C-alpha positions as a printed NumPy array, in Angstrom:
array([[  3.808,  -3.561, -29.557],
       [  7.147,  -2.174, -28.633],
       [  5.442,   1.497, -29.791],
       [  2.705,   0.62 , -27.582],
       [  5.203,  -0.205, -24.419],
       [  6.999,   3.152, -25.318],
       [  3.642,   4.965, -24.917],
       [  3.17 ,   3.884, -21.499],
       [  6.031,   5.805, -20.297],
       [  5.093,   8.933, -21.923],
       [  4.141,  12.108, -20.166],
       [ -0.15 ,  11.992, -19.7  ],
       [ -1.791,  15.102, -19.223],
       [ -0.795,  17.417, -15.995],
       [ -3.393,  17.634, -13.604],
       [ -1.889,  21.048, -12.62 ],
       [ -2.15 ,  23.34 ,  -9.726],
       [  0.157,  23.7  ,  -6.829],
       [ -0.573,  22.997,  -3.208],
       [ -3.226,  24.406,  -0.825],
       [ -1.802,  25.656,   2.462],
       [ -5.331,  26.516,   3.997],
       [ -6.882,  24.385,   6.587],
       [-10.193,  24.168,   5.221],
       [ -9.711,  20.161,   4.094],
       [-11.458,  17.722,   6.601],
       [-10.695,  13.872,   6.975],
       [-13.368,  11.29 ,   7.056],
       [-14.117,  11.592,  10.505],
       [-14.368,  15.177,  10.584],
       [-11.094,  16.238,  11.652],
       [ -9.491,  19.318,  10.109],
       [ -6.624,  18.525,   8.212],
       [ -3.512,  20.422,   7.669],
       [ -3.906,  20.869,   3.878],
       [ -6.384,  19.787,   1.998],
       [ -4.2  ,  19.548,  -1.294],
       [ -1.638,  16.955,  -2.572],
       [  0.741,  16.768,  -5.522],
       [  1.871,  13.605,  -6.682],
       [  4.773,  13.152,  -8.865],
       [  3.444,   9.804, -10.778],
       [  4.628,   7.838, -13.552],
       [  1.608,   6.324, -15.769],
       [  3.068,   2.892, -14.951],
       [  0.837,  -0.4  , -13.359],
       [  2.887,   0.281, -10.103],
       [  0.748,   3.146,  -9.834],
       [ -2.883,   1.947, -10.555],
       [ -4.203,   2.409,  -6.887],
       [ -3.292,   5.809,  -6.819],
       [ -5.253,   6.413, -10.308],
       [ -7.818,   4.219,  -8.806],
       [ -8.207,   6.196,  -5.624],
       [ -8.908,   9.664,  -7.63 ],
       [-11.666,   8.37 ,  -9.897],
       [-13.436,   6.127,  -7.194],
       [-13.635,   9.004,  -4.799],
       [-11.468,   8.009,  -2.236],
       [ -9.451,  11.223,  -1.94 ],
       [-12.435,  12.624,  -2.036],
       [-14.134,  10.694,   0.944],
       [-10.847,  11.29 ,   2.602],
       [-11.272,  15.29 ,   1.958],
       [ -8.257,  15.402,  -0.22 ],
       [ -7.425,  17.193,  -3.175],
       [ -4.838,  15.226,  -5.058],
       [ -3.627,  16.35 ,  -7.885],
       [ -1.531,  14.337,  -9.846],
       [  1.942,  15.626, -11.625],
       [  2.842,  13.326, -14.001],
       [  6.66 ,  12.411, -14.793],
       [  9.023,   9.907, -16.765],
       [ 11.313,   9.406, -14.3  ],
       [ 10.436,   9.193, -10.222],
       [ 14.346,  10.49 ,  -9.863],
       [ 13.315,  13.636, -11.628],
       [ 10.626,  14.561,  -9.262],
       [ 13.191,  14.707,  -6.197],
       [ 14.397,  18.713,  -6.292],
       [ 10.692,  19.312,  -6.784],
       [  9.986,  17.368,  -3.557],
       [ 13.075,  18.754,  -1.904],
       [ 11.687,  22.133,  -2.382],
       [  8.279,  21.48 ,  -1.439],
       [  6.634,  22.166,  -5.188],
       [  5.459,  17.992,  -4.641],
       [  4.251,  16.973,  -1.813],
       [  4.55 ,  13.095,  -2.448],
       [  6.321,  11.023,  -5.065],
       [  4.508,   7.668,  -6.329],
       [  6.465,   4.901,  -7.948],
       [  9.539,   5.914,  -6.162],
       [ 12.204,   3.136,  -6.73 ],
       [ 13.368,   2.299,  -3.467],
       [ 17.051,   1.898,  -4.403],
       [ 17.43 ,   4.851,  -5.95 ],
       [ 15.489,   6.913,  -2.89 ],
       [ 17.243,   5.216,  -0.085],
       [ 20.654,   6.191,  -1.793],
       [ 19.517,   9.556,  -1.947],
       [ 18.592,   9.032,   1.948],
       [ 22.112,   7.621,   3.002],
       [ 23.711,  10.86 ,   1.394],
       [ 21.716,  13.137,   3.089],
       [ 20.14 ,  14.979,   0.067],
       [ 16.916,  13.631,   0.971],
       [ 15.27 ,  12.954,   4.298],
       [ 13.28 ,   9.928,   2.668],
       [  9.753,   8.745,   4.971],
       [  7.862,   5.867,   3.43 ],
       [  3.803,   6.838,   3.473],
       [  2.722,   3.297,   1.597],
       [  4.176,   1.088,  -0.43 ],
       [  3.763,   1.105,  -3.997],
       [  4.416,  -2.217,  -5.668],
       [  6.272,  -5.311,  -5.109],
       [  7.928,  -8.183,  -7.579],
       [  5.239, -10.825,  -8.584],
       [  5.959, -13.775, -11.325],
       [  7.057, -12.63 , -14.259],
       [  6.315,  -8.747, -14.169],
       [ 10.018,  -8.781, -14.959],
       [ 11.973, -11.343, -17.032],
       [ 15.517, -11.814, -18.977],
       [ 14.924, -12.223, -21.851],
       [ 17.795, -13.962, -24.919],
       [ 16.549, -15.03 , -28.245],
       [ 15.121, -17.904, -29.356],
       [ 18.509, -19.416, -30.635],
       [ 20.413, -18.147, -28.143],
       [ 23.516, -20.44 , -27.132],
       [ 22.393, -19.6  , -23.872],
       [ 20.437, -21.63 , -21.829],
       [ 20.615, -21.416, -17.95 ],
       [ 21.479, -18.568, -15.708],
       [ 25.257, -20.167, -15.257],
       [ 25.44 , -19.106, -19.315],
       [ 25.012, -15.817, -18.201],
       [ 28.492, -15.129, -16.636],
       [ 30.4  , -12.206, -18.228],
       [ 27.44 , -11.7  , -21.391],
       [ 25.996,  -8.308, -21.939],
       [ 22.993,  -7.742, -20.204],
       [ 20.59 ,  -4.416, -20.612],
       [ 18.712,  -3.043, -17.729],
       [ 17.311,   0.141, -17.245],
       [ 19.449,   1.909, -15.138],
       [ 22.525,   0.503, -13.601],
       [ 23.036,  -0.421,  -9.912],
       [ 19.594,  -0.241,  -9.084],
       [ 16.547,  -2.927,  -8.968],
       [ 17.556,  -5.299, -11.794],
       [ 21.157,  -5.702, -11.466],
       [ 20.484,  -6.072,  -7.515],
       [ 17.527,  -8.908,  -7.84 ],
       [ 19.301, -10.932, -10.541],
       [ 22.841, -10.88 ,  -8.964],
       [ 20.653, -12.53 ,  -5.792],
       [ 19.058, -15.232,  -7.88 ],
       [ 22.554, -15.654,  -9.656],
       [ 24.329, -16.248,  -6.262],
       [ 21.598, -18.215,  -4.876],
       [ 22.182, -20.638,  -7.934],
       [ 26.229, -20.125,  -7.367],
       [ 26.354, -18.817, -11.213],
       [ 28.354, -15.749, -12.327],
       [ 27.312, -12.237, -12.952],
       [ 27.242, -10.838, -16.262],
       [ 28.047,  -7.619, -18.099],
       [ 25.368,  -4.678, -17.598],
       [ 24.752,  -2.306, -19.788],
       [ 22.216,   0.51 , -19.619],
       [ 19.518,   0.658, -21.909],
       [ 16.049,   2.338, -21.794],
       [ 13.204,   0.309, -21.761],
       [ 11.662,   1.346, -24.856],
       [ 15.515,   0.766, -27.141],
       [ 15.867,  -2.789, -25.445],
       [ 13.966,  -5.048, -27.838],
       [ 15.868,  -3.418, -31.136],
       [ 19.699,  -3.733, -28.858],
       [ 18.369,  -7.515, -28.207],
       [ 17.813,  -7.642, -32.411],
       [ 20.67 ,  -6.222, -33.192],
       [ 23.306,  -8.362, -31.323],
       [ 24.186,  -5.252, -28.527],
       [ 23.485,  -7.348, -25.846],
       [ 23.154, -11.05 , -25.206],
       [ 20.214, -10.433, -23.207],
       [ 17.365,  -8.264, -21.683],
       [ 16.042,  -7.66 , -18.348],
       [ 12.685,  -6.01 , -19.108],
       [  9.904,  -5.455, -17.059],
       [  6.075,  -5.187, -17.843],
       [  5.159,  -4.12 , -20.433],
       [  8.043,  -4.33 , -22.383],
       [  8.403,  -7.948, -21.742],
       [  5.654,  -9.07 , -22.907],
       [  5.946,  -6.799, -26.406],
       [  9.632,  -8.203, -26.596],
       [  8.824, -11.722, -26.233],
       [  5.71 , -11.306, -29.1  ],
       [  7.647,  -9.136, -31.425],
       [ 11.231, -11.18 , -31.582],
       [  9.955, -14.713, -30.377],
       [ 11.853, -13.743, -27.303],
       [ 12.707, -16.792, -24.498],
       [ 12.488, -16.555, -20.93 ],
       [ 15.679, -17.431, -19.221],
       [ 14.784, -16.634, -15.87 ],
       [ 12.004, -14.843, -14.229],
       [ 13.334, -12.055, -12.312],
       [ 10.844, -12.186,  -9.494],
       [ 12.093, -15.409,  -8.656],
       [ 13.795, -16.827,  -5.433],
       [ 15.016, -15.487,  -3.344],
       [ 13.693, -12.007,  -4.818],
       [ 10.275, -13.58 ,  -5.091],
       [  7.704, -10.397,  -3.915],
       [ 10.851,  -8.04 ,  -2.642],
       [  9.08 ,  -4.309,  -2.547],
       [ 10.484,  -2.221,  -5.169],
       [  8.729,   1.25 ,  -5.082],
       [  6.303,   3.093,  -3.056],
       [  4.749,   6.756,  -2.044],
       [  7.196,   8.458,  -0.57 ],
       [  7.562,  12.318,   0.982],
       [ 10.076,  14.118,   3.221],
       [ 10.032,  13.914,   6.862],
       [  9.366,  17.811,   7.175],
       [  6.192,  17.224,   5.169],
       [  5.342,  14.366,   7.536],
       [  5.91 ,  15.748,  10.84 ],
       [  4.366,  19.026,   9.685],
       [  1.547,  17.031,   7.97 ],
       [  0.439,  14.017,  10.11 ],
       [ -3.328,  13.913,   9.552],
       [ -3.377,  15.142,   5.893],
       [ -0.599,  12.437,   5.497],
       [ -2.833,   9.895,   7.312],
       [ -5.854,  10.978,   5.308],
       [ -3.796,   9.937,   2.031],
       [ -2.525,   6.674,   3.435],
       [ -5.87 ,   5.223,   3.937],
       [ -6.829,   6.322,   0.841],
       [ -4.351,   4.475,  -0.92 ],
       [ -4.754,   1.48 ,   1.281],
       [ -8.498,   1.207,   0.424],
       [ -7.474,   1.384,  -3.571],
       [ -4.512,  -1.155,  -2.673],
       [ -7.508,  -2.883,  -1.215],
       [ -9.406,  -2.743,  -4.495],
       [ -6.319,  -3.648,  -7.014],
       [ -5.351,  -6.855,  -5.   ],
       [ -9.023,  -8.091,  -4.57 ],
       [ -9.58 ,  -7.097,  -8.753],
       [ -7.155,  -7.308, -11.173],
       [ -9.547,  -6.578, -13.696],
       [-10.46 ,  -3.08 , -12.286],
       [ -6.92 ,  -2.08 , -12.321],
       [ -6.81 ,  -3.414, -16.389],
       [ -9.877,  -1.452, -16.651],
       [ -7.655,   1.555, -15.04 ],
       [ -4.941,   1.261, -17.206],
       [ -5.899,   2.936, -20.18 ],
       [ -7.621,   6.008, -18.603],
       [ -4.33 ,   7.249, -17.493],
       [ -1.955,   5.501, -20.182],
       [ -1.582,   5.009, -23.893],
       [ -2.601,   1.003, -23.388],
       [ -5.623,  -0.089, -24.982],
       [ -8.391,  -2.034, -22.865],
       [ -6.961,  -5.281, -25.307],
       [ -3.285,  -4.417, -24.253],
       [ -4.318,  -3.984, -20.774],
       [ -5.533,  -7.513, -20.351],
       [ -2.145,  -8.896, -21.419],
       [  0.526,  -6.849, -18.734],
       [  1.385,  -9.188, -15.715],
       [  0.474,  -6.681, -13.031],
       [  2.816,  -6.279,  -9.578],
       [  1.672,  -6.969,  -6.331],
       [  0.311,  -4.085,  -4.714],
       [  0.5  ,  -4.392,  -0.661],
       [ -2.476,  -2.897,   1.427],
       [ -0.125,  -2.428,   4.478],
       [  3.718,  -1.371,   5.   ],
       [  5.922,  -3.954,   6.18 ],
       [  9.069,  -3.071,   7.367],
       [ 10.604,  -6.644,   7.499],
       [  9.682,  -7.092,   3.736],
       [ 11.138,  -3.067,   3.131],
       [ 14.124,  -4.738,   5.099],
       [ 14.757,  -7.777,   2.853],
       [ 15.57 ,  -4.866,   0.354],
       [ 17.902,  -2.723,   2.076],
       [ 19.855,  -6.101,   3.158],
       [ 20.352,  -7.134,  -0.08 ],
       [ 21.649,  -3.242,  -1.025],
       [ 23.701,  -3.52 ,   1.634],
       [ 25.34 ,  -6.864,   0.94 ],
       [ 25.687,  -5.753,  -3.114],
       [ 27.605,  -2.256,  -2.039],
       [ 24.598,   0.058,  -2.954],
       [ 24.255,   1.035,   0.64 ],
       [ 27.28 ,   1.939,   2.732],
       [ 25.812,   0.922,   6.298],
       [ 22.551,  -0.821,   7.035],
       [ 19.379,   1.302,   7.116],
       [ 16.338,   0.249,   9.106],
       [ 13.33 ,   1.055,   7.089],
       [ 11.226,   1.015,  10.361],
       [ 12.399,   4.159,  11.267],
       [ 11.325,   5.091,   7.483],
       [  7.753,   4.21 ,   7.782],
       [  5.11 ,   7.16 ,   8.446],
       [  2.581,   5.384,  11.395]])
């Protein structure tokens, strides 16, 4: 199962090609698009299911768009390409990293659409079955593995611990595919794993769920989105709107029919159909909600991941 989980984040075959700057495209109402081609950097993760659903169900084509998906292993890897205009959109862009880049001035961030929000048990804090860690209060001073330091995992877990009056652990940066081994060897006391690694570690090691990483006060908090630059959004408003409509339609499908997502996963990941049935999926918001995004930015400011407040409403592309 660890092998299958690791395969989920491996690069899949690129759909290739540079963005088309022609004015040949048309949206669903017959109005001319600024550009017909959109290049999207994306991870082969469950977060991106609406992107692939929109492609495979002709929702982009319906809007007059030729969307070309360029796989990457981490969304941050595509930041230089986005800044240079080599890709137009980054999907599964983790908000924490990109909001920090926006604050630092390295990216003029705009959010085209929300990608995923936390859902129950899509990420859990796991401990060995025989661990003496029995409650979140026992995590104080313990070594807890997270994929990236000072990012969404520690941000949300700190909020959960704070609400329960518990002290914070010591975070260790360990990539998701290596978390199971680290836990088994005792290199860390607990791991904060997301799906599909979450399920894989539980099954292989009989690991015990200490706390749902999506529990109060971070339930349903936004974690990733489809982002672009202010320059692209201002120069291509009709193209951006067409992309938003297609993603919204696909998110609606994903929300109403999880089986559609589970059927889609094996098409763009290394997950088998049987394995896809066990993955606990994130929530796919159909519309962007500035108030929900504000929960995230306020939490980041509270924990020192932002130096000053950011109004996410100013970043949403209408």
